[in-house]
């Protein structure tokens, strides 16, 4: 537990939260400043700052819970869909890994995620960008723990 972390304190029961789900590895609670009612955050109970440091062996359980809670939020709020989002470092106001689970419906007015967009200047620019990512992936795949 990180004693300075608000989400660690919530996980430890030291700070209040409207908890909707809990198991041994994760906790889901309402975001206190929701984009829409039902906006929920799923966190690992253990402190990890970003998704990039999250251990592989926890992914299955954690993402199974993400599916379950996302389905529950969609059904309970009567929404047409769900938006899941993770801010890693940039735009991340709480440095404890958390997945946003937002009920979405057509015409709900949400605009600010994944926006604004732009075009690649050319196909060549897009190919170069994809090439850089592919090359880095090869390096990471051949490195223990993907570091
Ligand atoms: P992000 O900006 O992606 O790091 O999201 C952090 C989210 O945590 C924001 O949407 C906040 O409204 C929410 N938040 C911060 N503190 C609390 C808290 N004590 N209880 C519930 N939600 C919180």
PDB file of C-alpha atoms and ligand atoms in Angstrom:
ATOM      1  CA  UNK A   1       0.000   0.000   0.000  1.00  0.00           C
ATOM      2  CA  UNK A   2       1.153   3.505  -0.835  1.00  0.00           C
ATOM      3  CA  UNK A   3       0.192   5.652   2.186  1.00  0.00           C
ATOM      4  CA  UNK A   4      -0.068   8.800   0.028  1.00  0.00           C
ATOM      5  CA  UNK A   5      -2.431   7.206  -2.500  1.00  0.00           C
ATOM      6  CA  UNK A   6      -6.152   7.916  -2.245  1.00  0.00           C
ATOM      7  CA  UNK A   7      -7.093   4.756  -4.166  1.00  0.00           C
ATOM      8  CA  UNK A   8      -4.887   2.607  -1.892  1.00  0.00           C
ATOM      9  CA  UNK A   9      -6.742   4.154   1.049  1.00  0.00           C
ATOM     10  CA  UNK A  10     -10.103   3.354  -0.560  1.00  0.00           C
ATOM     11  CA  UNK A  11      -8.926  -0.236  -1.196  1.00  0.00           C
ATOM     12  CA  UNK A  12      -7.888  -0.498   2.454  1.00  0.00           C
ATOM     13  CA  UNK A  13     -11.247   0.837   3.655  1.00  0.00           C
ATOM     14  CA  UNK A  14      -9.617   3.964   5.103  1.00  0.00           C
ATOM     15  CA  UNK A  15     -11.461   6.372   2.785  1.00  0.00           C
ATOM     16  CA  UNK A  16     -15.141   6.203   1.868  1.00  0.00           C
ATOM     17  CA  UNK A  17     -16.302   5.103  -1.571  1.00  0.00           C
ATOM     18  CA  UNK A  18     -19.503   3.781  -3.157  1.00  0.00           C
ATOM     19  CA  UNK A  19     -18.157   0.289  -3.760  1.00  0.00           C
ATOM     20  CA  UNK A  20     -19.965  -1.780  -6.394  1.00  0.00           C
ATOM     21  CA  UNK A  21     -17.636  -4.775  -6.694  1.00  0.00           C
ATOM     22  CA  UNK A  22     -14.782  -6.358  -4.793  1.00  0.00           C
ATOM     23  CA  UNK A  23     -12.721  -9.513  -5.038  1.00  0.00           C
ATOM     24  CA  UNK A  24      -9.268 -10.439  -3.779  1.00  0.00           C
ATOM     25  CA  UNK A  25      -7.387  -8.492  -6.479  1.00  0.00           C
ATOM     26  CA  UNK A  26      -9.659  -5.624  -7.441  1.00  0.00           C
ATOM     27  CA  UNK A  27     -12.207  -3.086  -6.340  1.00  0.00           C
ATOM     28  CA  UNK A  28     -14.774  -1.078  -8.317  1.00  0.00           C
ATOM     29  CA  UNK A  29     -16.423   2.084  -7.012  1.00  0.00           C
ATOM     30  CA  UNK A  30     -18.297   5.074  -8.362  1.00  0.00           C
ATOM     31  CA  UNK A  31     -16.231   7.957  -9.684  1.00  0.00           C
ATOM     32  CA  UNK A  32     -17.061  10.846  -7.361  1.00  0.00           C
ATOM     33  CA  UNK A  33     -17.217  13.293 -10.300  1.00  0.00           C
ATOM     34  CA  UNK A  34     -18.962  11.209 -12.944  1.00  0.00           C
ATOM     35  CA  UNK A  35     -19.141  12.086 -16.628  1.00  0.00           C
ATOM     36  CA  UNK A  36     -22.464  10.212 -16.479  1.00  0.00           C
ATOM     37  CA  UNK A  37     -24.243   8.603 -13.541  1.00  0.00           C
ATOM     38  CA  UNK A  38     -22.875   5.104 -13.117  1.00  0.00           C
ATOM     39  CA  UNK A  39     -19.317   6.147 -14.149  1.00  0.00           C
ATOM     40  CA  UNK A  40     -17.265   3.540 -12.301  1.00  0.00           C
ATOM     41  CA  UNK A  41     -13.562   2.993 -11.663  1.00  0.00           C
ATOM     42  CA  UNK A  42     -12.001  -0.461 -11.456  1.00  0.00           C
ATOM     43  CA  UNK A  43      -8.654  -0.594  -9.653  1.00  0.00           C
ATOM     44  CA  UNK A  44      -6.225  -3.301  -8.644  1.00  0.00           C
ATOM     45  CA  UNK A  45      -6.049  -3.303  -4.838  1.00  0.00           C
ATOM     46  CA  UNK A  46      -2.267  -3.396  -5.057  1.00  0.00           C
ATOM     47  CA  UNK A  47      -0.572  -0.158  -6.033  1.00  0.00           C
ATOM     48  CA  UNK A  48       0.627   0.067  -9.623  1.00  0.00           C
ATOM     49  CA  UNK A  49       0.970   3.481 -11.190  1.00  0.00           C
ATOM     50  CA  UNK A  50       0.203   2.638 -14.811  1.00  0.00           C
ATOM     51  CA  UNK A  51      -0.999  -0.232 -16.972  1.00  0.00           C
ATOM     52  CA  UNK A  52       2.545  -0.617 -18.301  1.00  0.00           C
ATOM     53  CA  UNK A  53       3.771  -1.884 -14.910  1.00  0.00           C
ATOM     54  CA  UNK A  54       0.805  -4.160 -14.325  1.00  0.00           C
ATOM     55  CA  UNK A  55       2.036  -7.790 -13.990  1.00  0.00           C
ATOM     56  CA  UNK A  56       1.030 -10.206 -16.760  1.00  0.00           C
ATOM     57  CA  UNK A  57      -0.189 -12.782 -14.234  1.00  0.00           C
ATOM     58  CA  UNK A  58      -2.844 -10.372 -12.941  1.00  0.00           C
ATOM     59  CA  UNK A  59      -4.239  -9.424 -16.331  1.00  0.00           C
ATOM     60  CA  UNK A  60      -6.631 -12.343 -16.765  1.00  0.00           C
ATOM     61  CA  UNK A  61      -8.388 -11.869 -13.429  1.00  0.00           C
ATOM     62  CA  UNK A  62      -8.429  -8.108 -13.628  1.00  0.00           C
ATOM     63  CA  UNK A  63      -9.789  -7.929 -17.167  1.00  0.00           C
ATOM     64  CA  UNK A  64     -12.369 -10.629 -16.426  1.00  0.00           C
ATOM     65  CA  UNK A  65     -13.581  -8.325 -13.670  1.00  0.00           C
ATOM     66  CA  UNK A  66     -13.536  -5.393 -16.090  1.00  0.00           C
ATOM     67  CA  UNK A  67     -15.861  -7.346 -18.404  1.00  0.00           C
ATOM     68  CA  UNK A  68     -18.176  -8.250 -15.559  1.00  0.00           C
ATOM     69  CA  UNK A  69     -18.413  -4.752 -14.068  1.00  0.00           C
ATOM     70  CA  UNK A  70     -18.781  -3.181 -17.539  1.00  0.00           C
ATOM     71  CA  UNK A  71     -21.736  -5.485 -18.275  1.00  0.00           C
ATOM     72  CA  UNK A  72     -23.285  -4.648 -14.913  1.00  0.00           C
ATOM     73  CA  UNK A  73     -22.911  -0.871 -15.418  1.00  0.00           C
ATOM     74  CA  UNK A  74     -24.415  -1.123 -18.913  1.00  0.00           C
ATOM     75  CA  UNK A  75     -27.401  -3.158 -17.698  1.00  0.00           C
ATOM     76  CA  UNK A  76     -27.967  -1.196 -14.499  1.00  0.00           C
ATOM     77  CA  UNK A  77     -27.795   2.200 -16.194  1.00  0.00           C
ATOM     78  CA  UNK A  78     -29.765   1.070 -19.259  1.00  0.00           C
ATOM     79  CA  UNK A  79     -27.049   2.414 -21.558  1.00  0.00           C
ATOM     80  CA  UNK A  80     -26.458   1.325 -25.138  1.00  0.00           C
ATOM     81  CA  UNK A  81     -22.738   0.771 -24.647  1.00  0.00           C
ATOM     82  CA  UNK A  82     -19.682   1.256 -22.493  1.00  0.00           C
ATOM     83  CA  UNK A  83     -16.500   3.257 -22.907  1.00  0.00           C
ATOM     84  CA  UNK A  84     -13.449   1.871 -21.116  1.00  0.00           C
ATOM     85  CA  UNK A  85     -10.451   4.140 -20.717  1.00  0.00           C
ATOM     86  CA  UNK A  86      -7.126   4.194 -18.918  1.00  0.00           C
ATOM     87  CA  UNK A  87      -5.077   7.361 -18.598  1.00  0.00           C
ATOM     88  CA  UNK A  88      -1.402   6.508 -18.183  1.00  0.00           C
ATOM     89  CA  UNK A  89       0.635   9.424 -16.827  1.00  0.00           C
ATOM     90  CA  UNK A  90      -0.767  12.128 -19.137  1.00  0.00           C
ATOM     91  CA  UNK A  91      -4.238  13.210 -17.978  1.00  0.00           C
ATOM     92  CA  UNK A  92      -3.882  10.759 -15.097  1.00  0.00           C
ATOM     93  CA  UNK A  93      -4.891  12.683 -11.997  1.00  0.00           C
ATOM     94  CA  UNK A  94      -4.631   9.699  -9.620  1.00  0.00           C
ATOM     95  CA  UNK A  95      -1.359   7.784 -10.029  1.00  0.00           C
ATOM     96  CA  UNK A  96      -2.877   4.397  -9.167  1.00  0.00           C
ATOM     97  CA  UNK A  97      -3.933   2.300 -12.162  1.00  0.00           C
ATOM     98  CA  UNK A  98      -7.673   2.609 -12.776  1.00  0.00           C
ATOM     99  CA  UNK A  99      -9.981   1.765 -15.640  1.00  0.00           C
ATOM    100  CA  UNK A 100     -12.863   4.138 -16.317  1.00  0.00           C
ATOM    101  CA  UNK A 101     -16.137   2.357 -17.056  1.00  0.00           C
ATOM    102  CA  UNK A 102     -18.561   4.827 -18.591  1.00  0.00           C
ATOM    103  CA  UNK A 103     -22.108   4.077 -19.677  1.00  0.00           C
ATOM    104  CA  UNK A 104     -22.578   5.508 -23.185  1.00  0.00           C
ATOM    105  CA  UNK A 105     -25.631   6.020 -25.358  1.00  0.00           C
ATOM    106  CA  UNK A 106     -26.094   7.656 -28.744  1.00  0.00           C
ATOM    107  CA  UNK A 107     -26.471  11.402 -28.464  1.00  0.00           C
ATOM    108  CA  UNK A 108     -25.180  11.537 -24.878  1.00  0.00           C
ATOM    109  CA  UNK A 109     -22.996  14.507 -25.799  1.00  0.00           C
ATOM    110  CA  UNK A 110     -19.639  13.075 -24.735  1.00  0.00           C
ATOM    111  CA  UNK A 111     -16.955  14.481 -27.020  1.00  0.00           C
ATOM    112  CA  UNK A 112     -13.712  15.009 -25.227  1.00  0.00           C
ATOM    113  CA  UNK A 113     -12.195  11.513 -25.253  1.00  0.00           C
ATOM    114  CA  UNK A 114     -10.087  10.524 -28.273  1.00  0.00           C
ATOM    115  CA  UNK A 115     -10.419  13.961 -29.786  1.00  0.00           C
ATOM    116  CA  UNK A 116      -9.322  16.074 -31.640  1.00  0.00           C
ATOM    117  CA  UNK A 117      -8.102  13.878 -34.529  1.00  0.00           C
ATOM    118  CA  UNK A 118      -5.752  14.558 -37.429  1.00  0.00           C
ATOM    119  CA  UNK A 119      -4.672  12.778 -40.601  1.00  0.00           C
ATOM    120  CA  UNK A 120      -1.208  11.387 -41.322  1.00  0.00           C
ATOM    121  CA  UNK A 121       0.515  13.760 -43.751  1.00  0.00           C
ATOM    122  CA  UNK A 122       1.106  10.840 -46.144  1.00  0.00           C
ATOM    123  CA  UNK A 123       0.986   7.039 -46.311  1.00  0.00           C
ATOM    124  CA  UNK A 124       4.771   7.192 -45.973  1.00  0.00           C
ATOM    125  CA  UNK A 125       4.425   8.990 -42.619  1.00  0.00           C
ATOM    126  CA  UNK A 126       1.916   6.333 -41.445  1.00  0.00           C
ATOM    127  CA  UNK A 127       4.228   3.495 -42.613  1.00  0.00           C
ATOM    128  CA  UNK A 128       7.183   5.081 -40.786  1.00  0.00           C
ATOM    129  CA  UNK A 129       5.142   5.393 -37.586  1.00  0.00           C
ATOM    130  CA  UNK A 130       3.901   1.790 -37.785  1.00  0.00           C
ATOM    131  CA  UNK A 131       7.474   0.631 -38.537  1.00  0.00           C
ATOM    132  CA  UNK A 132       8.816   2.345 -35.399  1.00  0.00           C
ATOM    133  CA  UNK A 133       6.160   0.667 -33.255  1.00  0.00           C
ATOM    134  CA  UNK A 134       6.755  -2.760 -34.869  1.00  0.00           C
ATOM    135  CA  UNK A 135      10.514  -2.462 -34.342  1.00  0.00           C
ATOM    136  CA  UNK A 136      10.074  -1.514 -30.690  1.00  0.00           C
ATOM    137  CA  UNK A 137       7.637  -4.402 -30.209  1.00  0.00           C
ATOM    138  CA  UNK A 138      10.238  -6.856 -31.540  1.00  0.00           C
ATOM    139  CA  UNK A 139      12.766  -5.500 -29.049  1.00  0.00           C
ATOM    140  CA  UNK A 140      10.285  -5.709 -26.163  1.00  0.00           C
ATOM    141  CA  UNK A 141       9.194  -9.248 -27.066  1.00  0.00           C
ATOM    142  CA  UNK A 142      12.830 -10.380 -26.827  1.00  0.00           C
ATOM    143  CA  UNK A 143      13.368  -8.723 -23.447  1.00  0.00           C
ATOM    144  CA  UNK A 144      12.330 -10.426 -20.195  1.00  0.00           C
ATOM    145  CA  UNK A 145       9.297  -8.634 -18.667  1.00  0.00           C
ATOM    146  CA  UNK A 146       9.037  -6.463 -21.776  1.00  0.00           C
ATOM    147  CA  UNK A 147      11.226  -3.773 -20.142  1.00  0.00           C
TER     148      UNK A 147
HETATM  149  P1  LIG B   1      -7.931  10.123 -14.171  1.00  0.00           P
HETATM  150  O1  LIG B   1      -8.061  11.580 -14.405  1.00  0.00           O
HETATM  151  O2  LIG B   1      -8.027   9.283 -15.399  1.00  0.00           O
HETATM  152  O3  LIG B   1      -6.701   9.811 -13.356  1.00  0.00           O
HETATM  153  O4  LIG B   1      -9.179   9.706 -13.304  1.00  0.00           O
HETATM  154  C1  LIG B   1      -9.211   9.803 -11.918  1.00  0.00           C
HETATM  155  C2  LIG B   1     -10.646   9.782 -11.536  1.00  0.00           C
HETATM  156  O5  LIG B   1     -10.725   9.528 -10.147  1.00  0.00           O
HETATM  157  C3  LIG B   1     -11.379  11.098 -11.782  1.00  0.00           C
HETATM  158  O6  LIG B   1     -12.437  10.841 -12.704  1.00  0.00           O
HETATM  159  C4  LIG B   1     -11.876  11.516 -10.409  1.00  0.00           C
HETATM  160  O7  LIG B   1     -13.171  12.074 -10.439  1.00  0.00           O
HETATM  161  C5  LIG B   1     -11.844  10.212  -9.639  1.00  0.00           C
HETATM  162  N1  LIG B   1     -11.599  10.317  -8.211  1.00  0.00           N
HETATM  163  C6  LIG B   1     -10.607  10.985  -7.583  1.00  0.00           C
HETATM  164  N2  LIG B   1     -10.684  10.811  -6.250  1.00  0.00           N
HETATM  165  C7  LIG B   1     -11.761  10.002  -6.027  1.00  0.00           C
HETATM  166  C8  LIG B   1     -12.379   9.466  -4.857  1.00  0.00           C
HETATM  167  N3  LIG B   1     -11.904   9.715  -3.632  1.00  0.00           N
HETATM  168  N4  LIG B   1     -13.481   8.694  -5.013  1.00  0.00           N
HETATM  169  C9  LIG B   1     -13.976   8.443  -6.251  1.00  0.00           C
HETATM  170  N5  LIG B   1     -13.434   8.912  -7.386  1.00  0.00           N
HETATM  171  C10 LIG B   1     -12.352   9.687  -7.284  1.00  0.00           C
END
